[in-house]
mmCIF file of C-alpha atoms in Angstrom:
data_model
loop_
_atom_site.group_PDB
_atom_site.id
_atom_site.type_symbol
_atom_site.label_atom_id
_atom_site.label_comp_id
_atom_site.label_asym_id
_atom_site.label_seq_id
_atom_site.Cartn_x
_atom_site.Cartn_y
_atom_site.Cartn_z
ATOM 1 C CA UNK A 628 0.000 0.000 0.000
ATOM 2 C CA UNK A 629 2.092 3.214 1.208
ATOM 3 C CA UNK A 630 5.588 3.870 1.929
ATOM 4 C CA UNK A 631 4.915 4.151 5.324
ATOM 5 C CA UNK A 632 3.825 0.947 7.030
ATOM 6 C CA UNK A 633 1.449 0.586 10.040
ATOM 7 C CA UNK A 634 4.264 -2.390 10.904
ATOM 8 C CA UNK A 635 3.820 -5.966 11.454
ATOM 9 C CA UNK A 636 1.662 -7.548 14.188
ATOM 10 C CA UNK A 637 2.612 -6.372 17.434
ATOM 11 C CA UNK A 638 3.998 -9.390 20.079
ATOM 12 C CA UNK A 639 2.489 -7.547 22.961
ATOM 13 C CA UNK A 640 0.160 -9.452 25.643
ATOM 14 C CA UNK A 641 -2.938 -7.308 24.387
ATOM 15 C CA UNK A 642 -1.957 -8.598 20.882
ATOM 16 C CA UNK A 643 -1.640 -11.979 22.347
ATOM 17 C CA UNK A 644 -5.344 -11.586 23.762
ATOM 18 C CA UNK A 645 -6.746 -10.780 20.560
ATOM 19 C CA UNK A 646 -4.878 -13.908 19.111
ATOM 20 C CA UNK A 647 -6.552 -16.169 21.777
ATOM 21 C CA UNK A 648 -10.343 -14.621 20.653
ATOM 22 C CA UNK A 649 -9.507 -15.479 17.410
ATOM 23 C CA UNK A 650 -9.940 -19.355 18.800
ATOM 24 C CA UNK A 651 -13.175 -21.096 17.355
ATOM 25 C CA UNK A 652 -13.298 -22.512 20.875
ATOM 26 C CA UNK A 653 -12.817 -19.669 22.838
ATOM 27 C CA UNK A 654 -16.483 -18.548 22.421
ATOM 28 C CA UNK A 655 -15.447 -14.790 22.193
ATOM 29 C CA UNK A 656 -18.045 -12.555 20.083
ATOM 30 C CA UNK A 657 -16.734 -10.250 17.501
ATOM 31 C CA UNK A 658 -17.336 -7.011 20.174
ATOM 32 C CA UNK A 659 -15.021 -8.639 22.283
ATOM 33 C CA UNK A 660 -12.067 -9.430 19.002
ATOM 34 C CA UNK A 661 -12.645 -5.875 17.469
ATOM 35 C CA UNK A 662 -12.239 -4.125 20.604
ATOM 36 C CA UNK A 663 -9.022 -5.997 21.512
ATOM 37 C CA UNK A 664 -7.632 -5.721 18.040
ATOM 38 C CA UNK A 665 -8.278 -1.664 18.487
ATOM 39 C CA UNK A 666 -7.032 -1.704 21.987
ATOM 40 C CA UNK A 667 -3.934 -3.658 20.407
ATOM 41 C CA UNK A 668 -3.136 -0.923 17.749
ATOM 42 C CA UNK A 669 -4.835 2.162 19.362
ATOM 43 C CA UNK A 670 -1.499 4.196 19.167
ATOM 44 C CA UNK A 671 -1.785 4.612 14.931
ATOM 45 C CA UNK A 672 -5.818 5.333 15.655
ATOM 46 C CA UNK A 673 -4.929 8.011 17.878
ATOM 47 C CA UNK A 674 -2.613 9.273 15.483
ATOM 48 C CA UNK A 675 -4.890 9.648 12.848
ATOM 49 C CA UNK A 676 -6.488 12.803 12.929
ATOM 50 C CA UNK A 677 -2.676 13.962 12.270
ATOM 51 C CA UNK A 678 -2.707 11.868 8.826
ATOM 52 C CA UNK A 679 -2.781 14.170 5.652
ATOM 53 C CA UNK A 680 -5.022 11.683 3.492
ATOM 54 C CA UNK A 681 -7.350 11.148 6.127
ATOM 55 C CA UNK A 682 -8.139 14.746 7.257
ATOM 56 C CA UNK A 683 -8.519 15.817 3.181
ATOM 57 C CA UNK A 684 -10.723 12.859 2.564
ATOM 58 C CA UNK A 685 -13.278 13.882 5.026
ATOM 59 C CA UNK A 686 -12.598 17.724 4.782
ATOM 60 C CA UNK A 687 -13.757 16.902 0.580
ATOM 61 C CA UNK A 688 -16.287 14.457 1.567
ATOM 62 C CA UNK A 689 -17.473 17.532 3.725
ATOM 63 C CA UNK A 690 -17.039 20.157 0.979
ATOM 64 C CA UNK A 691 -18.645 17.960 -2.022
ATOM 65 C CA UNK A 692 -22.679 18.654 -1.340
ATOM 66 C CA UNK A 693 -21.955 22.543 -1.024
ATOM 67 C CA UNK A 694 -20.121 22.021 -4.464
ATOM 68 C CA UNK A 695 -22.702 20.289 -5.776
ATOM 69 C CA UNK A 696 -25.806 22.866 -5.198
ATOM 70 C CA UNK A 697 -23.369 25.689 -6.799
ATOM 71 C CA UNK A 698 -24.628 27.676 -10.099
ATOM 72 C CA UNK A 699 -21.000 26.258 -11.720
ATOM 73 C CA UNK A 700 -20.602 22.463 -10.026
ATOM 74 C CA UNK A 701 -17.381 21.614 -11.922
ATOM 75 C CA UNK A 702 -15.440 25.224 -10.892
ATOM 76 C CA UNK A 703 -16.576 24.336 -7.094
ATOM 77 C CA UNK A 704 -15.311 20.906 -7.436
ATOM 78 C CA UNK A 705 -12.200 22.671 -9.232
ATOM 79 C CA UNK A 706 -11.710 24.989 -6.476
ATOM 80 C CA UNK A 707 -11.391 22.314 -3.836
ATOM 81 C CA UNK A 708 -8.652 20.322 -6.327
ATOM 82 C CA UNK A 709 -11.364 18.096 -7.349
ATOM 83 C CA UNK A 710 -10.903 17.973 -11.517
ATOM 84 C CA UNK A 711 -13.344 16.292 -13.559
ATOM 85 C CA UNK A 712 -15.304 16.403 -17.117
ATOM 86 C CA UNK A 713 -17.949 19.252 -17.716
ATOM 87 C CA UNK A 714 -20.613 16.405 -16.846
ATOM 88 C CA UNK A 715 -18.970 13.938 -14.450
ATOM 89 C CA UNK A 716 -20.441 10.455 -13.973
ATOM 90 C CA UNK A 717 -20.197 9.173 -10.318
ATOM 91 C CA UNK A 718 -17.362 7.200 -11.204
ATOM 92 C CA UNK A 719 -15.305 10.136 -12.733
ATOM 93 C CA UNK A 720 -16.791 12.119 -9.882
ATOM 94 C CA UNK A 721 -14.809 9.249 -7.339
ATOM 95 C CA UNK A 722 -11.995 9.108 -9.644
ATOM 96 C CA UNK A 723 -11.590 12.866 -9.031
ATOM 97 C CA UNK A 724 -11.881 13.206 -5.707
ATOM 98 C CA UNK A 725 -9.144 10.033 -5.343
ATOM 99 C CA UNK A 726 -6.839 11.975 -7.281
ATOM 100 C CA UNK A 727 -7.320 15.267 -5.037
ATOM 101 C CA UNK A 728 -6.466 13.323 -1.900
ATOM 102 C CA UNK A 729 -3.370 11.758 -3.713
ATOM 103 C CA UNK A 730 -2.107 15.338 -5.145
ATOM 104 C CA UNK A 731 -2.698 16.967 -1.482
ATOM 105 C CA UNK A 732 -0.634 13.847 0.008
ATOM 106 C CA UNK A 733 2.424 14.497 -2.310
ATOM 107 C CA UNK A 734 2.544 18.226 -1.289
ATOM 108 C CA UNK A 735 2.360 17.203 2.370
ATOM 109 C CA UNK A 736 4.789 14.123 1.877
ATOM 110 C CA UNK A 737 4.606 11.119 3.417
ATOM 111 C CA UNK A 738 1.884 8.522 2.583
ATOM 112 C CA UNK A 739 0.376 5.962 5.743
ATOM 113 C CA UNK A 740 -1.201 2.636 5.266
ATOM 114 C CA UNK A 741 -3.922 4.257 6.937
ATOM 115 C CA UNK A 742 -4.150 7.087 5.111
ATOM 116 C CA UNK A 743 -4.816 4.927 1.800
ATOM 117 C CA UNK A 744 -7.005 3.184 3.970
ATOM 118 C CA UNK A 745 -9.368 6.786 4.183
ATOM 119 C CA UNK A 746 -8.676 7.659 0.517
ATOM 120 C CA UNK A 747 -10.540 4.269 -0.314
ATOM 121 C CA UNK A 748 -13.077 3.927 2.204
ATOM 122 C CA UNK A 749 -14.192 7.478 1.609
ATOM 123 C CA UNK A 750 -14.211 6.785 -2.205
ATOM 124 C CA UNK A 751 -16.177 3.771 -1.269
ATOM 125 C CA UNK A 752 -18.692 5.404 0.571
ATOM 126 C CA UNK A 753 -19.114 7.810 -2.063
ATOM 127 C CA UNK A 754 -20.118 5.418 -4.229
ATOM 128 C CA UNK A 755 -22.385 3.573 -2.278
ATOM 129 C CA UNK A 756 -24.148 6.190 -0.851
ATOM 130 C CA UNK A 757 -24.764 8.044 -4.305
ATOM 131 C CA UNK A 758 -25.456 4.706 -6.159
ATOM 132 C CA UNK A 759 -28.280 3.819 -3.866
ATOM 133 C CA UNK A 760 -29.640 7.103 -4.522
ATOM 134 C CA UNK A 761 -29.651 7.304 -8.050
ATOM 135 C CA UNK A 762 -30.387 3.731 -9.158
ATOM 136 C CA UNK A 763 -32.791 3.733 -12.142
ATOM 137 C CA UNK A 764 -34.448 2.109 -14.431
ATOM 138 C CA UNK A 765 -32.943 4.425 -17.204
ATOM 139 C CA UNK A 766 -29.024 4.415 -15.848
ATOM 140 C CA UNK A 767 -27.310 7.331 -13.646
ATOM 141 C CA UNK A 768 -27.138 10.336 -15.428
ATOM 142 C CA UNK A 769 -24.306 13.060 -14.500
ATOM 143 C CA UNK A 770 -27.432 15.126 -13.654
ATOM 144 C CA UNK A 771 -28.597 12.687 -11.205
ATOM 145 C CA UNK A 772 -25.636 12.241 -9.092
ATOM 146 C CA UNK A 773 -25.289 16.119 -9.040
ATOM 147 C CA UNK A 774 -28.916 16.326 -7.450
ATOM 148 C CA UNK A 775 -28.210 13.457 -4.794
ATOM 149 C CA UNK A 776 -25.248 14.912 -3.918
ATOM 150 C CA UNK A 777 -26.792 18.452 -3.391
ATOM 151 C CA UNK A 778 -29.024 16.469 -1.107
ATOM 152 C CA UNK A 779 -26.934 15.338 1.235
ATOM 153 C CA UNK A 780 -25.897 19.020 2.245
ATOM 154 C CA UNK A 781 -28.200 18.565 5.011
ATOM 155 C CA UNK A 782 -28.064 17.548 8.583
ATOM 156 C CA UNK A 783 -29.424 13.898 8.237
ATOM 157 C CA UNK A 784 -28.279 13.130 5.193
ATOM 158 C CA UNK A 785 -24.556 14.040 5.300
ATOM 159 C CA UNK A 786 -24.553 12.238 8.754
ATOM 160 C CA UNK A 787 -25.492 9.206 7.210
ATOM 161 C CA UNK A 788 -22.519 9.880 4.736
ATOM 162 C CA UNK A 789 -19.981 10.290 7.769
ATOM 163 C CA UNK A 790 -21.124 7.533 9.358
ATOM 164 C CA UNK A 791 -20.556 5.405 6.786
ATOM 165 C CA UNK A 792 -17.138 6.370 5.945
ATOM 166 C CA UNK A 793 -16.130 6.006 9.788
ATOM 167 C CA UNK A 794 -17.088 2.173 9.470
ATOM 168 C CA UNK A 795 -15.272 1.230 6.388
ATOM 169 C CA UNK A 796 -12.471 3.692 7.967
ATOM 170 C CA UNK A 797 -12.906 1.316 10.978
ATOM 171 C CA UNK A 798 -13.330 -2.147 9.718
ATOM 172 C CA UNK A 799 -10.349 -1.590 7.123
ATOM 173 C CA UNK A 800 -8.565 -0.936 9.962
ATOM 174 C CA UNK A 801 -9.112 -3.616 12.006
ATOM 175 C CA UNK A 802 -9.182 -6.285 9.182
ATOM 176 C CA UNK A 803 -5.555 -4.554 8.695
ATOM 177 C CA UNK A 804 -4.513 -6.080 11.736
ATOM 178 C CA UNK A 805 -6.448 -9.387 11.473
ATOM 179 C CA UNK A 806 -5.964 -10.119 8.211
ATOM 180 C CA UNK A 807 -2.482 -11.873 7.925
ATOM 181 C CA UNK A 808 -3.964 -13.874 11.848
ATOM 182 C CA UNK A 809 -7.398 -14.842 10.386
ATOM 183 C CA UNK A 810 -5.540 -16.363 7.079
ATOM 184 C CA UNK A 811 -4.279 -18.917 9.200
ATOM 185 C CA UNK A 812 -6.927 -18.975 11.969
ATOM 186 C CA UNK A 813 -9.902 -20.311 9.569
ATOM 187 C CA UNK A 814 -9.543 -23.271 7.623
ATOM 188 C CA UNK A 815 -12.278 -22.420 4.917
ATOM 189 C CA UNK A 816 -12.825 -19.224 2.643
ATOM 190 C CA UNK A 817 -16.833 -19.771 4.282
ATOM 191 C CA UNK A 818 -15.281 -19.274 7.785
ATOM 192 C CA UNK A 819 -13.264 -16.125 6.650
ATOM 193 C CA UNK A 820 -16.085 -14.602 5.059
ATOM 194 C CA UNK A 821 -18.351 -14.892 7.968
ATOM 195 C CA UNK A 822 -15.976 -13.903 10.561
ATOM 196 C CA UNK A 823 -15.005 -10.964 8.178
ATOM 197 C CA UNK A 824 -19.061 -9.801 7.920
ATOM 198 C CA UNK A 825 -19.326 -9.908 11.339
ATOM 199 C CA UNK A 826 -16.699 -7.397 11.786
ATOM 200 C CA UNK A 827 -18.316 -5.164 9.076
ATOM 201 C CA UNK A 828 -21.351 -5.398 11.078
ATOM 202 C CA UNK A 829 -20.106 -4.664 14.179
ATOM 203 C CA UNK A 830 -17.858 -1.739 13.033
ATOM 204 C CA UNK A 831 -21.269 -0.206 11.139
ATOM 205 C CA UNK A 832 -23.260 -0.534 14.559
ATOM 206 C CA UNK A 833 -20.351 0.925 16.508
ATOM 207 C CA UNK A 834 -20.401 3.952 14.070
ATOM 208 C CA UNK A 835 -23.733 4.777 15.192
ATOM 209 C CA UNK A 836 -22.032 7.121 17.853
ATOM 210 C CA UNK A 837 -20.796 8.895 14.741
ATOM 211 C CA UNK A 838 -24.109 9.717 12.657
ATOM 212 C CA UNK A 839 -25.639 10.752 16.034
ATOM 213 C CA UNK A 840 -23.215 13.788 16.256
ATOM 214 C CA UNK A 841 -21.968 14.036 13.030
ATOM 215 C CA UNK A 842 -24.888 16.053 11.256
ATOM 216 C CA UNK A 843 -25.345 18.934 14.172
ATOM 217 C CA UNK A 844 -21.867 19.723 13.769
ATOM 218 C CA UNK A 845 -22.257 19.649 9.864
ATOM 219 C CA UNK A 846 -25.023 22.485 9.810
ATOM 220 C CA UNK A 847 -23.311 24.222 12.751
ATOM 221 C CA UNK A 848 -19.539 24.250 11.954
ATOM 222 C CA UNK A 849 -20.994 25.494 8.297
ATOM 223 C CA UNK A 850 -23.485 28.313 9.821
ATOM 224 C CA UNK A 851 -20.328 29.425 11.550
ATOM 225 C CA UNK A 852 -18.032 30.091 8.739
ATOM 226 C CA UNK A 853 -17.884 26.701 6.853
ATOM 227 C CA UNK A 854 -16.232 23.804 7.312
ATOM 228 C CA UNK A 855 -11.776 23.919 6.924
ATOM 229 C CA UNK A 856 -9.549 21.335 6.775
ATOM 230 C CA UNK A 857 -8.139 22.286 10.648
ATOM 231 C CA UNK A 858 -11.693 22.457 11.865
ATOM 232 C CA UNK A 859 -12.714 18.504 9.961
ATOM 233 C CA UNK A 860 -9.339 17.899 11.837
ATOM 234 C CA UNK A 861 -11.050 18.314 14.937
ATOM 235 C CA UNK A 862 -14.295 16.184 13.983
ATOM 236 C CA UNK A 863 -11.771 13.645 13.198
ATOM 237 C CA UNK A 864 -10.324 13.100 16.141
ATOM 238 C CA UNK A 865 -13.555 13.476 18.669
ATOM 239 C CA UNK A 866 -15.198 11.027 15.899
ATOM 240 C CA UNK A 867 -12.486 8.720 16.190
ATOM 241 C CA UNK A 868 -12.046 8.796 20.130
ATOM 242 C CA UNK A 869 -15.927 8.221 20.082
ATOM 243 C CA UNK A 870 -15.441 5.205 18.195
ATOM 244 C CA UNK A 871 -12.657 3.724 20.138
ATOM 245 C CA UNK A 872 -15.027 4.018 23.061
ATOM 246 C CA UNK A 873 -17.856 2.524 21.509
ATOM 247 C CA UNK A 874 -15.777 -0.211 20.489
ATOM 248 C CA UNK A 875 -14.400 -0.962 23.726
ATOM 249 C CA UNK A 876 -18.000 -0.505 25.694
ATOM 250 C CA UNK A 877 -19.306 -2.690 22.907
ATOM 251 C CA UNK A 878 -16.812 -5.373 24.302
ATOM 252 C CA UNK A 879 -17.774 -4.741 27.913
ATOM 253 C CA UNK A 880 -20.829 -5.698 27.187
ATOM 254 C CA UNK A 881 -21.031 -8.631 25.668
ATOM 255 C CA UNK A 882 -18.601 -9.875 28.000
ATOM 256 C CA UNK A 883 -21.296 -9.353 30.695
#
């Protein structure tokens, strides 16, 4: 991925502790594994409202409805480093914004792991969340994803948006740390798959904490002067300290 890796699996106890969940027999739920894989690599998380890629993905994914609802949608987009056709399909629309993170990381230097890890899940949720919005009969017209995009410049809807890129955010994450363990741990591509849908559920749930704040500061940061890339720093790191703890309550209590 990046030059910068997160490193290999850490040989501390708490890693240790996530290994032993990881045991068919131990009867640990996937609260319990998530939040002891976090707990495990919770240094880089806490780190990450630091990491160029990561800030500019959400600081665009915040700036992208206000571009869209603009008399000139491609000089907003333009304006933000987003470059694209006169009438951009979603997927040029993603392929933009993917280049905009990647230009902003080379003039900050020094790509992460995680921070590829944002670039995609952001472009991810991008897609999804504008694909099940313009799904039709007749195709998606560049007109179409304009509109839904307008449309989530709004409390609810752009909270639905952040919470969705904080669980693939999450779960890529995570799955970075499990994935090289849970090769090994399951003996059949059925068992992988289900262990690795639980996690995507769980993370999704957990991000809950995240839509429930996410759209009041959306409509207030913006009412107050719009939102910049130090203040989406900020929203990154309460978002992501939210998470942690939601994670680890969410192991609490299913351990009760």
């Amino acid at each position: 991925m990046g030059h910068i890796r997160l490193g290999n699996l850490p040989r501390t106890r708490k890693w240790q502790q996530v290994v032993a969940l990881l045991d068919p027999d131990s009867g640990a739920g996937m609260p319990q594994i998530a939040a002891a894989t976090l707990d495990a690599a919770k240094r880089g998380l806490e780190e990450a409202a630091r990491d160029p890629a990561l800030v500019h993905s959400f600081w665009l994914l915040t700036q992208l409805p206000h571009c869209a609802r603009a008399e000139d949608f491609v000089s907003e987009l333009k304006r933000v480093g987003i470059s694209v056709p006169s009438t951009p399909t979603l997927m040029e629309l993603v392929g933009g914004f993917a280049d905009a993170v990647d230009n902003h990381v080379r003039g900050t230097g020094g790509r992460t792991d995680l921070g590829e890890m944002a670039q995609m899940g952001a472009a991810e949720s991008l897609t999804a969340v504008l694909r099940e919005r313009t799904q039709s009969l007749f195709g998606t017209t560049p007109e179409m994803v304009q509109g839904q995009l307008a449309a989530l410049a709004t409390k609810k809807q752009f909270s639905v948006l952040a919470r969705d890129f904080f669980a693939n955010l999450t779960e890529r994450y995570l799955g970075y740390f499990l994935s090289r363990q849970t090769s090994s741990q399951f003996k059949s591509v059925e068992a992988n798959r289900e262990f690795r849908e639980a996690l995507s559920v769980h993370c999704r749930q957990a991000s809950k904490i995240v839509e429930e704040f996410a759209g009041s500061w959306y409509s207030k940061t913006n009412y107050e002067g719009g939102i910049t890339p130090r203040k989406a720093a900020n929203f990154v790191h309460v978002a992501l300290t939210k998470l942690r703890k939601e994670l680890e309550k969410g192991a609490e209590d299913a351990g009760r």
